[in-house]
mmCIF file of C-alpha atoms in Angstrom:
data_model
loop_
_atom_site.group_PDB
_atom_site.id
_atom_site.type_symbol
_atom_site.label_atom_id
_atom_site.label_comp_id
_atom_site.label_asym_id
_atom_site.label_seq_id
_atom_site.Cartn_x
_atom_site.Cartn_y
_atom_site.Cartn_z
ATOM 1 C CA MET A 1092 47.593 -11.312 20.314
ATOM 2 C CA GLU A 1093 51.169 -10.469 21.230
ATOM 3 C CA THR A 1094 53.966 -12.294 19.377
ATOM 4 C CA PRO A 1095 54.863 -15.481 21.353
ATOM 5 C CA VAL A 1096 58.422 -15.674 22.685
ATOM 6 C CA LEU A 1097 59.896 -19.007 23.722
ATOM 7 C CA PRO A 1098 61.067 -19.064 27.351
ATOM 8 C CA ALA A 1099 64.621 -19.816 28.445
ATOM 9 C CA PRO A 1100 65.626 -23.515 28.416
ATOM 10 C CA ALA A 1101 65.908 -23.614 32.224
ATOM 11 C CA SER A 1102 62.221 -23.079 32.566
ATOM 12 C CA HIS A 1103 61.310 -25.633 29.930
ATOM 13 C CA PRO A 1104 59.464 -28.176 32.131
ATOM 14 C CA LEU A 1105 57.327 -25.466 33.777
ATOM 15 C CA TRP A 1106 56.666 -23.804 30.380
ATOM 16 C CA GLN A 1107 55.510 -27.077 28.881
ATOM 17 C CA HIS A 1108 53.142 -27.711 31.777
ATOM 18 C CA GLN A 1109 51.668 -24.194 31.632
ATOM 19 C CA LEU A 1110 51.383 -24.381 27.866
ATOM 20 C CA GLY A 1111 49.536 -27.697 28.122
ATOM 21 C CA LEU A 1112 47.058 -26.236 30.628
ATOM 22 C CA LEU A 1113 46.539 -23.194 28.384
ATOM 23 C CA LEU A 1114 46.010 -25.258 25.248
ATOM 24 C CA GLU A 1115 43.404 -27.527 26.840
ATOM 25 C CA SER A 1116 41.510 -24.768 28.662
ATOM 26 C CA THR A 1117 40.268 -23.020 25.540
ATOM 27 C CA GLY A 1118 37.578 -24.025 23.066
ATOM 28 C CA GLU A 1119 39.544 -22.560 20.174
ATOM 29 C CA GLY A 1120 41.826 -24.681 18.053
ATOM 30 C CA ILE A 1121 45.513 -23.916 18.570
ATOM 31 C CA PHE A 1122 48.522 -25.435 16.871
ATOM 32 C CA GLY A 1123 52.143 -24.466 16.339
ATOM 33 C CA ILE A 1124 54.338 -25.101 13.310
ATOM 34 C CA ASP A 1125 58.077 -24.948 12.711
ATOM 35 C CA LEU A 1126 59.815 -23.218 9.831
ATOM 36 C CA ASP A 1127 58.987 -26.134 7.541
ATOM 37 C CA GLY A 1128 55.293 -25.945 8.365
ATOM 38 C CA HIS A 1129 55.301 -29.133 10.456
ATOM 39 C CA CYS A 1130 53.070 -29.325 13.498
ATOM 40 C CA MET A 1131 54.905 -28.992 16.797
ATOM 41 C CA PHE A 1132 51.831 -29.047 19.049
ATOM 42 C CA ILE A 1133 48.035 -28.946 18.793
ATOM 43 C CA ASN A 1134 45.344 -28.866 21.450
ATOM 44 C CA ARG A 1135 42.478 -31.295 21.754
ATOM 45 C CA ALA A 1136 39.851 -28.780 20.476
ATOM 46 C CA GLY A 1137 41.890 -28.105 17.322
ATOM 47 C CA ALA A 1138 42.418 -31.794 16.563
ATOM 48 C CA ARG A 1139 38.709 -32.494 17.091
ATOM 49 C CA MET A 1140 37.680 -29.717 14.663
ATOM 50 C CA LEU A 1141 40.055 -31.161 12.037
ATOM 51 C CA GLY A 1142 38.769 -34.697 12.606
ATOM 52 C CA HIS A 1143 42.139 -36.098 13.699
ATOM 53 C CA GLU A 1144 43.743 -37.502 16.777
ATOM 54 C CA ARG A 1145 46.534 -35.273 18.099
ATOM 55 C CA THR A 1146 49.124 -37.977 17.531
ATOM 56 C CA GLU A 1147 48.141 -38.111 13.848
ATOM 57 C CA VAL A 1148 48.765 -34.384 13.405
ATOM 58 C CA LEU A 1149 52.110 -33.941 15.143
ATOM 59 C CA GLY A 1150 54.973 -33.728 12.635
ATOM 60 C CA ARG A 1151 52.591 -33.331 9.658
ATOM 61 C CA ASN A 1152 52.758 -30.385 7.263
ATOM 62 C CA MET A 1153 49.712 -28.415 8.337
ATOM 63 C CA HIS A 1154 49.225 -26.635 5.040
ATOM 64 C CA GLU A 1155 49.134 -29.923 3.142
ATOM 65 C CA LEU A 1156 46.969 -31.491 5.834
ATOM 66 C CA THR A 1157 44.270 -28.896 6.354
ATOM 67 C CA HIS A 1158 44.838 -25.782 4.212
ATOM 68 C CA HIS A 1159 45.663 -27.217 0.811
ATOM 69 C CA SER A 1160 42.653 -25.919 -1.169
ATOM 70 C CA HIS A 1161 40.513 -22.845 -1.575
ATOM 71 C CA PRO A 1162 36.771 -22.964 -0.730
ATOM 72 C CA ASP A 1163 36.015 -23.782 -4.392
ATOM 73 C CA GLY A 1164 38.401 -26.763 -4.237
ATOM 74 C CA SER A 1165 41.195 -25.189 -6.302
ATOM 75 C CA HIS A 1166 44.813 -25.681 -5.199
ATOM 76 C CA TYR A 1167 46.092 -23.311 -2.534
ATOM 77 C CA ALA A 1168 49.877 -22.849 -2.900
ATOM 78 C CA ASP A 1169 51.748 -22.577 0.389
ATOM 79 C CA THR A 1170 53.602 -19.559 -1.004
ATOM 80 C CA ASP A 1171 50.300 -17.685 -0.879
ATOM 81 C CA CYS A 1172 49.362 -18.946 2.571
ATOM 82 C CA PRO A 1173 49.062 -16.157 5.180
ATOM 83 C CA ILE A 1174 49.992 -18.656 7.893
ATOM 84 C CA PHE A 1175 53.396 -19.302 6.332
ATOM 85 C CA ASN A 1176 53.878 -15.612 5.697
ATOM 86 C CA ALA A 1177 53.560 -15.066 9.455
ATOM 87 C CA PHE A 1178 57.073 -16.478 9.947
ATOM 88 C CA ARG A 1179 58.545 -16.139 6.457
ATOM 89 C CA ARG A 1180 57.968 -12.405 6.470
ATOM 90 C CA GLY A 1181 57.409 -11.880 10.175
ATOM 91 C CA LEU A 1182 53.817 -10.788 9.535
ATOM 92 C CA ALA A 1183 50.842 -11.457 11.776
ATOM 93 C CA CYS A 1184 47.444 -11.937 10.153
ATOM 94 C CA ARG A 1185 43.780 -12.547 10.881
ATOM 95 C CA ILE A 1186 41.679 -14.211 8.156
ATOM 96 C CA ASP A 1187 37.936 -15.078 8.123
ATOM 97 C CA THR A 1188 37.311 -15.737 4.412
ATOM 98 C CA GLU A 1189 38.914 -19.181 4.011
ATOM 99 C CA VAL A 1190 38.275 -22.790 4.961
ATOM 100 C CA PHE A 1191 40.134 -25.594 6.710
ATOM 101 C CA TRP A 1192 39.732 -29.169 5.492
ATOM 102 C CA ARG A 1193 38.845 -32.089 7.758
ATOM 103 C CA ARG A 1194 40.162 -35.625 7.620
ATOM 104 C CA ASP A 1195 36.981 -36.822 5.844
ATOM 105 C CA GLY A 1196 37.493 -34.309 2.998
ATOM 106 C CA SER A 1197 34.820 -31.853 4.120
ATOM 107 C CA ALA A 1198 35.598 -28.185 4.649
ATOM 108 C CA PHE A 1199 34.407 -25.709 7.242
ATOM 109 C CA ALA A 1200 34.492 -21.923 7.306
ATOM 110 C CA VAL A 1201 37.227 -20.785 9.612
ATOM 111 C CA GLU A 1202 38.555 -17.651 11.228
ATOM 112 C CA TYR A 1203 42.226 -17.952 12.106
ATOM 113 C CA SER A 1204 45.053 -15.811 13.406
ATOM 114 C CA SER A 1205 48.725 -16.522 12.758
ATOM 115 C CA HIS A 1206 51.624 -15.015 14.698
ATOM 116 C CA PRO A 1207 55.358 -15.725 14.414
ATOM 117 C CA ILE A 1208 57.166 -17.421 17.350
ATOM 118 C CA LEU A 1209 60.371 -15.586 18.282
ATOM 119 C CA ASP A 1210 63.330 -16.955 20.179
ATOM 120 C CA GLY A 1211 66.056 -14.447 20.905
ATOM 121 C CA GLY A 1212 64.946 -12.321 17.996
ATOM 122 C CA GLN A 1213 64.913 -15.309 15.635
ATOM 123 C CA VAL A 1214 61.699 -16.630 14.070
ATOM 124 C CA ARG A 1215 61.243 -20.284 15.014
ATOM 125 C CA GLY A 1216 57.794 -20.885 13.612
ATOM 126 C CA ALA A 1217 54.230 -19.702 14.081
ATOM 127 C CA VAL A 1218 51.298 -20.297 16.368
ATOM 128 C CA ILE A 1219 47.825 -20.454 14.832
ATOM 129 C CA THR A 1220 44.483 -20.111 16.626
ATOM 130 C CA PHE A 1221 41.291 -20.940 14.755
ATOM 131 C CA VAL A 1222 37.532 -21.306 15.273
ATOM 132 C CA ASP A 1223 34.794 -22.887 13.192
ATOM 133 C CA ILE A 1224 32.553 -20.019 12.016
ATOM 134 C CA THR A 1225 30.129 -22.097 9.953
ATOM 135 C CA GLU A 1226 27.181 -21.169 12.174
ATOM 136 C CA ARG A 1227 28.274 -17.559 12.237
ATOM 137 C CA ARG A 1228 28.413 -17.540 8.430
ATOM 138 C CA ARG A 1229 25.012 -19.224 8.252
ATOM 139 C CA SER A 1230 23.524 -16.706 10.677
ATOM 140 C CA ALA A 1231 25.121 -13.810 8.813
ATOM 141 C CA LEU A 1232 23.773 -15.165 5.522
ATOM 142 C CA ALA A 1233 20.308 -15.605 7.016
ATOM 143 C CA LEU A 1234 20.485 -12.107 8.464
ATOM 144 C CA GLN A 1235 21.557 -10.682 5.109
ATOM 145 C CA GLN A 1236 18.757 -12.553 3.350
ATOM 146 C CA ALA A 1237 16.289 -11.207 5.911
ATOM 147 C CA LYS A 1238 17.638 -7.696 5.347
ATOM 148 C CA ASP A 1239 17.351 -8.133 1.591
ATOM 149 C CA GLU A 1240 13.805 -9.435 1.887
ATOM 150 C CA LEU A 1241 12.919 -6.617 4.252
ATOM 151 C CA GLY A 1242 14.468 -4.143 1.830
ATOM 152 C CA LEU A 1243 12.397 -5.577 -1.012
ATOM 153 C CA ARG A 1244 9.227 -5.437 1.087
ATOM 154 C CA VAL A 1245 9.974 -1.865 2.141
ATOM 155 C CA GLU A 1246 10.616 -0.987 -1.501
ATOM 156 C CA GLU A 1247 7.349 -2.634 -2.543
ATOM 157 C CA ARG A 1248 5.430 -0.895 0.239
ATOM 158 C CA THR A 1249 7.066 2.413 -0.621
ATOM 159 C CA ARG A 1250 6.175 1.973 -4.274
ATOM 160 C CA ALA A 1251 2.614 0.979 -3.352
ATOM 161 C CA LEU A 1252 2.359 3.981 -1.035
ATOM 162 C CA SER A 1253 3.676 6.278 -3.763
ATOM 163 C CA ASP A 1254 1.144 4.856 -6.205
ATOM 164 C CA ALA A 1255 -1.628 5.261 -3.641
ATOM 165 C CA LEU A 1256 -0.596 8.852 -2.948
ATOM 166 C CA ALA A 1257 -0.505 9.574 -6.678
ATOM 167 C CA GLN A 1258 -3.982 8.080 -7.072
ATOM 168 C CA LEU A 1259 -5.156 10.053 -4.051
ATOM 169 C CA ARG A 1260 -3.849 13.277 -5.603
ATOM 170 C CA GLU A 1261 -5.544 12.432 -8.895
ATOM 171 C CA LEU A 1262 -8.774 11.555 -7.098
ATOM 172 C CA SER A 1263 -8.599 14.790 -5.120
ATOM 173 C CA ALA A 1264 -8.057 16.753 -8.332
ATOM 174 C CA TRP A 1265 -10.995 14.931 -9.933
ATOM 175 C CA LEU A 1266 -13.218 15.684 -6.932
ATOM 176 C CA ASP A 1267 -12.223 19.346 -7.141
ATOM 177 C CA LYS A 1268 -13.140 19.323 -10.836
ATOM 178 C CA VAL A 1269 -16.459 17.612 -10.106
ATOM 179 C CA ARG A 1270 -17.257 20.189 -7.434
ATOM 180 C CA GLU A 1271 -16.271 23.020 -9.753
ATOM 181 C CA ASP A 1272 -18.373 21.551 -12.576
ATOM 182 C CA GLU A 1273 -21.313 21.223 -10.195
ATOM 183 C CA ARG A 1274 -20.909 24.811 -9.085
ATOM 184 C CA THR A 1275 -20.750 25.894 -12.723
ATOM 185 C CA ARG A 1276 -23.904 23.905 -13.517
ATOM 186 C CA ILE A 1277 -25.773 25.353 -10.553
ATOM 187 C CA ALA A 1278 -24.569 28.872 -11.396
ATOM 188 C CA ARG A 1279 -25.712 28.399 -14.996
ATOM 189 C CA GLU A 1280 -29.116 27.140 -13.888
ATOM 190 C CA VAL A 1281 -29.503 29.993 -11.434
ATOM 191 C CA HIS A 1282 -28.496 32.471 -14.129
ATOM 192 C CA ASP A 1283 -30.486 30.964 -16.997
ATOM 193 C CA GLU A 1284 -33.597 29.895 -15.108
ATOM 194 C CA LEU A 1285 -33.933 32.039 -12.016
ATOM 195 C CA GLY A 1286 -32.177 35.025 -13.577
ATOM 196 C CA SER A 1287 -34.501 35.177 -16.571
ATOM 197 C CA LEU A 1288 -37.547 34.685 -14.336
ATOM 198 C CA LEU A 1289 -36.487 37.461 -11.998
ATOM 199 C CA VAL A 1290 -35.782 39.807 -14.929
ATOM 200 C CA ALA A 1291 -39.242 39.066 -16.332
ATOM 201 C CA LEU A 1292 -40.788 39.688 -12.911
ATOM 202 C CA LYS A 1293 -38.922 42.978 -12.562
ATOM 203 C CA MET A 1294 -40.119 44.117 -15.979
ATOM 204 C CA ASP A 1295 -43.705 43.196 -15.067
ATOM 205 C CA VAL A 1296 -43.461 45.004 -11.731
ATOM 206 C CA ASP A 1297 -42.048 48.100 -13.451
ATOM 207 C CA TRP A 1298 -44.817 47.932 -16.048
ATOM 208 C CA ILE A 1299 -47.526 47.684 -13.366
ATOM 209 C CA GLY A 1300 -45.984 50.513 -11.369
ATOM 210 C CA LYS A 1301 -45.932 52.760 -14.399
ATOM 211 C CA ARG A 1302 -49.517 51.956 -15.333
ATOM 212 C CA LEU A 1303 -50.724 52.549 -11.785
ATOM 213 C CA GLY A 1304 -49.193 56.011 -11.914
ATOM 214 C CA GLU A 1305 -51.206 56.759 -15.096
ATOM 215 C CA GLN A 1306 -54.563 55.500 -13.788
ATOM 216 C CA GLN A 1307 -55.823 58.858 -12.518
ATOM 217 C CA GLU A 1308 -55.402 60.405 -15.968
ATOM 218 C CA ARG A 1309 -57.502 57.729 -17.687
ATOM 219 C CA ALA A 1310 -61.199 57.830 -18.369
ATOM 220 C CA PRO A 1311 -63.278 55.375 -16.308
ATOM 221 C CA ASP A 1312 -63.639 52.883 -19.169
ATOM 222 C CA ASP A 1313 -59.897 53.014 -19.953
ATOM 223 C CA ALA A 1314 -59.046 52.648 -16.268
ATOM 224 C CA GLN A 1315 -61.264 49.571 -15.977
ATOM 225 C CA GLN A 1316 -59.665 48.052 -19.066
ATOM 226 C CA MET A 1317 -56.210 48.717 -17.617
ATOM 227 C CA ARG A 1318 -57.182 47.080 -14.325
ATOM 228 C CA THR A 1319 -58.228 43.982 -16.238
ATOM 229 C CA LEU A 1320 -54.899 43.996 -18.068
ATOM 230 C CA MET A 1321 -52.993 44.381 -14.811
ATOM 231 C CA ARG A 1322 -54.859 41.423 -13.288
ATOM 232 C CA SER A 1323 -53.732 39.324 -16.254
ATOM 233 C CA LYS A 1324 -50.196 40.566 -15.756
ATOM 234 C CA CYS A 1325 -50.345 39.586 -12.058
ATOM 235 C CA ARG A 1326 -51.509 36.067 -12.964
ATOM 236 C CA ASN A 1327 -48.535 35.830 -15.326
ATOM 237 C CA MET A 1328 -46.227 37.025 -12.550
ATOM 238 C CA SER A 1329 -47.693 34.384 -10.199
ATOM 239 C CA GLY A 1330 -46.856 31.710 -12.786
ATOM 240 C CA LEU A 1331 -43.294 33.023 -13.040
ATOM 241 C CA ILE A 1332 -42.948 32.918 -9.261
ATOM 242 C CA GLU A 1333 -44.180 29.311 -9.167
ATOM 243 C CA ARG A 1334 -41.620 28.374 -11.817
ATOM 244 C CA ALA A 1335 -38.907 30.058 -9.770
ATOM 245 C CA VAL A 1336 -39.971 28.172 -6.639
ATOM 246 C CA ASP A 1337 -39.913 24.883 -8.583
ATOM 247 C CA ASN A 1338 -36.424 25.645 -9.926
ATOM 248 C CA VAL A 1339 -35.138 26.518 -6.457
ATOM 249 C CA GLY A 1340 -36.574 23.242 -5.107
ATOM 250 C CA ARG A 1341 -34.970 21.238 -7.929
ATOM 251 C CA ILE A 1342 -31.560 22.842 -7.357
ATOM 252 C CA ILE A 1343 -31.826 22.217 -3.600
ATOM 253 C CA THR A 1344 -32.810 18.596 -4.247
ATOM 254 C CA ASP A 1345 -29.787 18.133 -6.512
ATOM 255 C CA LEU A 1346 -27.543 19.447 -3.760
ATOM 256 C CA ARG A 1347 -29.149 17.390 -0.976
ATOM 257 C CA PRO A 1348 -32.526 15.672 -1.303
ATOM 258 C CA SER A 1349 -34.805 16.833 1.516
ATOM 259 C CA ILE A 1350 -36.357 13.363 1.600
ATOM 260 C CA LEU A 1351 -33.054 12.100 3.051
ATOM 261 C CA ASP A 1352 -33.544 14.365 6.082
ATOM 262 C CA HIS A 1353 -37.308 14.043 6.428
ATOM 263 C CA GLN A 1354 -38.003 10.388 5.601
ATOM 264 C CA GLY A 1355 -34.619 8.705 5.977
ATOM 265 C CA LEU A 1356 -32.190 6.732 3.840
ATOM 266 C CA TRP A 1357 -34.494 3.938 2.667
ATOM 267 C CA ALA A 1358 -37.125 6.296 1.310
ATOM 268 C CA ALA A 1359 -34.390 8.393 -0.312
ATOM 269 C CA LEU A 1360 -32.928 5.353 -2.081
ATOM 270 C CA GLU A 1361 -36.322 4.324 -3.408
ATOM 271 C CA TRP A 1362 -37.111 7.869 -4.548
ATOM 272 C CA GLN A 1363 -33.716 8.168 -6.281
ATOM 273 C CA ALA A 1364 -34.146 4.832 -8.078
ATOM 274 C CA HIS A 1365 -37.596 5.728 -9.428
ATOM 275 C CA GLU A 1366 -36.491 9.227 -10.403
ATOM 276 C CA PHE A 1367 -33.542 7.754 -12.313
ATOM 277 C CA VAL A 1368 -35.440 5.071 -14.249
ATOM 278 C CA GLN A 1369 -38.131 7.598 -15.134
ATOM 279 C CA SER A 1370 -35.639 10.083 -16.587
ATOM 280 C CA ALA A 1371 -33.543 7.337 -18.262
ATOM 281 C CA GLU A 1372 -36.645 5.475 -19.527
ATOM 282 C CA LEU A 1373 -35.604 2.132 -18.030
ATOM 283 C CA ALA A 1374 -37.670 -0.737 -16.662
ATOM 284 C CA LEU A 1375 -37.126 -1.278 -12.932
ATOM 285 C CA ASP A 1376 -37.232 -4.425 -10.833
ATOM 286 C CA TRP A 1377 -37.146 -3.062 -7.276
ATOM 287 C CA GLN A 1378 -36.845 -5.058 -4.046
ATOM 288 C CA MET A 1379 -36.074 -3.744 -0.558
ATOM 289 C CA ASP A 1380 -35.939 -5.866 2.580
ATOM 290 C CA VAL A 1381 -35.126 -3.716 5.603
ATOM 291 C CA ALA A 1382 -36.359 -4.535 9.084
ATOM 292 C CA PRO A 1383 -38.268 -1.768 10.878
ATOM 293 C CA GLY A 1384 -36.096 0.458 13.018
ATOM 294 C CA VAL A 1385 -32.852 -0.196 11.131
ATOM 295 C CA GLU A 1386 -31.168 3.139 10.529
ATOM 296 C CA LEU A 1387 -27.663 4.418 9.768
ATOM 297 C CA PRO A 1388 -25.990 7.436 11.352
ATOM 298 C CA GLU A 1389 -26.200 10.525 9.164
ATOM 299 C CA PRO A 1390 -22.589 10.426 7.807
ATOM 300 C CA ALA A 1391 -22.918 6.757 6.828
ATOM 301 C CA ALA A 1392 -26.399 7.339 5.358
ATOM 302 C CA ILE A 1393 -25.100 10.178 3.194
ATOM 303 C CA ALA A 1394 -22.171 8.003 2.036
ATOM 304 C CA VAL A 1395 -24.538 5.132 1.097
ATOM 305 C CA PHE A 1396 -26.834 7.530 -0.780
ATOM 306 C CA ARG A 1397 -23.926 9.049 -2.750
ATOM 307 C CA ILE A 1398 -22.539 5.596 -3.586
ATOM 308 C CA PHE A 1399 -25.990 4.565 -4.808
ATOM 309 C CA GLN A 1400 -26.220 7.729 -6.919
ATOM 310 C CA GLU A 1401 -22.819 6.981 -8.478
ATOM 311 C CA MET A 1402 -23.876 3.410 -9.286
ATOM 312 C CA LEU A 1403 -26.941 4.728 -11.123
ATOM 313 C CA SER A 1404 -24.847 7.423 -12.770
ATOM 314 C CA ASN A 1405 -22.494 4.754 -14.167
ATOM 315 C CA VAL A 1406 -25.480 2.929 -15.634
ATOM 316 C CA GLY A 1407 -26.774 6.123 -17.195
ATOM 317 C CA ARG A 1408 -23.431 7.167 -18.675
ATOM 318 C CA HIS A 1409 -22.039 3.879 -19.954
ATOM 319 C CA ALA A 1410 -24.372 0.874 -19.798
ATOM 320 C CA ARG A 1411 -26.863 1.545 -22.630
ATOM 321 C CA ALA A 1412 -29.233 -0.615 -20.609
ATOM 322 C CA SER A 1413 -32.985 -1.137 -20.951
ATOM 323 C CA ARG A 1414 -33.623 -2.695 -17.547
ATOM 324 C CA LEU A 1415 -32.385 -2.217 -13.990
ATOM 325 C CA ASP A 1416 -32.557 -4.746 -11.141
ATOM 326 C CA ILE A 1417 -32.036 -3.263 -7.667
ATOM 327 C CA ARG A 1418 -31.896 -5.305 -4.447
ATOM 328 C CA ILE A 1419 -31.446 -3.716 -1.006
ATOM 329 C CA GLU A 1420 -31.201 -5.844 2.145
ATOM 330 C CA ALA A 1421 -30.315 -4.992 5.732
ATOM 331 C CA VAL A 1422 -29.939 -8.312 7.558
ATOM 332 C CA ALA A 1423 -27.563 -9.904 10.062
ATOM 333 C CA GLY A 1424 -25.809 -6.632 10.793
ATOM 334 C CA GLN A 1425 -24.938 -6.032 7.132
ATOM 335 C CA LEU A 1426 -26.323 -3.721 4.474
ATOM 336 C CA HIS A 1427 -26.258 -5.188 0.946
ATOM 337 C CA ILE A 1428 -27.061 -3.101 -2.122
ATOM 338 C CA ARG A 1429 -26.906 -4.628 -5.593
ATOM 339 C CA VAL A 1430 -27.513 -2.746 -8.837
ATOM 340 C CA ARG A 1431 -27.634 -4.973 -11.933
ATOM 341 C CA ASP A 1432 -28.151 -3.731 -15.497
ATOM 342 C CA ASP A 1433 -28.574 -5.544 -18.811
ATOM 343 C CA GLY A 1434 -26.286 -3.178 -20.701
ATOM 344 C CA ILE A 1435 -23.168 -3.640 -22.804
ATOM 345 C CA GLY A 1436 -20.840 -4.363 -19.864
ATOM 346 C CA ALA A 1437 -17.099 -3.718 -19.852
ATOM 347 C CA PRO A 1438 -13.802 -5.553 -19.158
ATOM 348 C CA ALA A 1439 -12.826 -5.709 -15.493
ATOM 349 C CA HIS A 1440 -9.698 -3.598 -16.021
ATOM 350 C CA VAL A 1441 -11.851 -0.608 -17.003
ATOM 351 C CA PHE A 1442 -13.099 -0.307 -13.428
ATOM 352 C CA GLU A 1443 -9.559 -0.646 -12.020
ATOM 353 C CA ALA A 1444 -8.029 2.047 -14.227
ATOM 354 C CA PRO A 1445 -6.319 4.948 -12.438
ATOM 355 C CA THR A 1446 -8.738 7.345 -14.163
ATOM 356 C CA ALA A 1447 -11.885 5.528 -12.936
ATOM 357 C CA TYR A 1448 -12.410 8.267 -10.365
ATOM 358 C CA GLY A 1449 -16.090 7.529 -9.831
ATOM 359 C CA VAL A 1450 -15.305 3.946 -8.856
ATOM 360 C CA GLN A 1451 -12.428 5.095 -6.653
ATOM 361 C CA GLY A 1452 -14.739 7.586 -4.966
ATOM 362 C CA MET A 1453 -17.323 4.877 -4.208
ATOM 363 C CA ARG A 1454 -14.685 2.570 -2.788
ATOM 364 C CA GLU A 1455 -13.131 5.288 -0.640
ATOM 365 C CA ARG A 1456 -16.531 6.257 0.785
ATOM 366 C CA ALA A 1457 -17.361 2.625 1.571
ATOM 367 C CA LEU A 1458 -13.910 1.902 3.056
ATOM 368 C CA HIS A 1459 -14.229 4.908 5.381
ATOM 369 C CA PHE A 1460 -17.207 3.193 7.062
ATOM 370 C CA GLY A 1461 -15.732 -0.322 7.006
ATOM 371 C CA GLY A 1462 -17.510 -1.434 3.839
ATOM 372 C CA ARG A 1463 -16.505 -2.380 0.344
ATOM 373 C CA VAL A 1464 -17.706 -1.922 -3.221
ATOM 374 C CA ALA A 1465 -17.422 -4.817 -5.699
ATOM 375 C CA ILE A 1466 -17.989 -4.682 -9.458
ATOM 376 C CA ARG A 1467 -18.599 -7.631 -11.741
ATOM 377 C CA SER A 1468 -18.876 -7.007 -15.466
ATOM 378 C CA GLU A 1469 -18.198 -8.646 -18.806
ATOM 379 C CA PRO A 1470 -18.570 -7.254 -22.327
ATOM 380 C CA GLY A 1471 -22.074 -7.996 -23.577
ATOM 381 C CA ALA A 1472 -23.247 -9.361 -20.199
ATOM 382 C CA GLY A 1473 -24.095 -6.199 -18.284
ATOM 383 C CA SER A 1474 -22.667 -5.089 -14.934
ATOM 384 C CA VAL A 1475 -23.354 -5.694 -11.255
ATOM 385 C CA PHE A 1476 -22.398 -3.073 -8.654
ATOM 386 C CA SER A 1477 -22.495 -4.269 -5.026
ATOM 387 C CA LEU A 1478 -22.085 -2.449 -1.733
ATOM 388 C CA GLU A 1479 -21.574 -4.211 1.593
ATOM 389 C CA LEU A 1480 -21.515 -2.115 4.748
ATOM 390 C CA PRO A 1481 -21.648 -3.147 8.431
ATOM 391 C CA LEU A 1482 -24.698 -1.799 10.259
ATOM 392 C CA PRO A 1483 -24.229 -0.168 13.672
#
């Protein structure tokens, strides 16, 4: 706002009329003060915001009337007042951090501007415009609170995402280790079992080849005796070959049970359960309720089978159980698998630990197909592993 300049006296009546129209046409509060701080004029909007009639304000010291205290209620000296400095020092100002006080003693947040009034180069007073910014302050505060809350939520989500990524990296590293351990185990079995069998077969084949080359030099009785010995050696070689075939079948079954491809998921689950309790010497209470024709797509079937294997593996590694209760149901569009043992159990936090990679793996597999894995366990009360998965 430009510094107001009083018009020449000759134009006084017209100036007063134009000033009156200007004052009443704006929604902002406007008042003017003389060098003593007394009100020379005030518009209707300004008087209404202050809770006064205009006639009550004219001639009053405006600092004492409406600007006498800080927002905390402490005294506000007029020597510190920016409004008075506008004409005492010839300084204009714009302030939005203070309050004006109403007639009833309440305060409202205000934004005001103060400019000196000049007449022939002489300061005659100041004109002040002001607006109630209570709603603006409230909106700004609400906006800031929303920003703070959003910042906290973003920080929480970022932290959760970082934790999830760290767990994912750890799980990936664990899966790599599991795969490498499995490869090492298979390589060891191939070397120790198949390798030794093949070496024995090679030695027997070499032995037979050498003896066959010597047959013509032998007497008839010696040749017949050697033929008998070679027949025995061939029977031994046949036994070695059968052992090799069995070992190859066992290794293939460990990698991917053929029953899963040939007879389907339900037969594979039953086979796996009976194989496990037989090797672990556990009693089994088995129940399966699956309607005819209910099948899962191959990726989901493999995931369910691996989750089931991991449930049994947990029992074998940690439970020290003597009995296993397995329930499998496929009803109402949902697959439910429950594996309950009577073992030693464990606190719930054990299954939520960042290093419980087997549990994390089960949950990730189930989540990928829209399912979930739940675990209920208490020390001394056994454990219950449950899988719920939507059926196609």
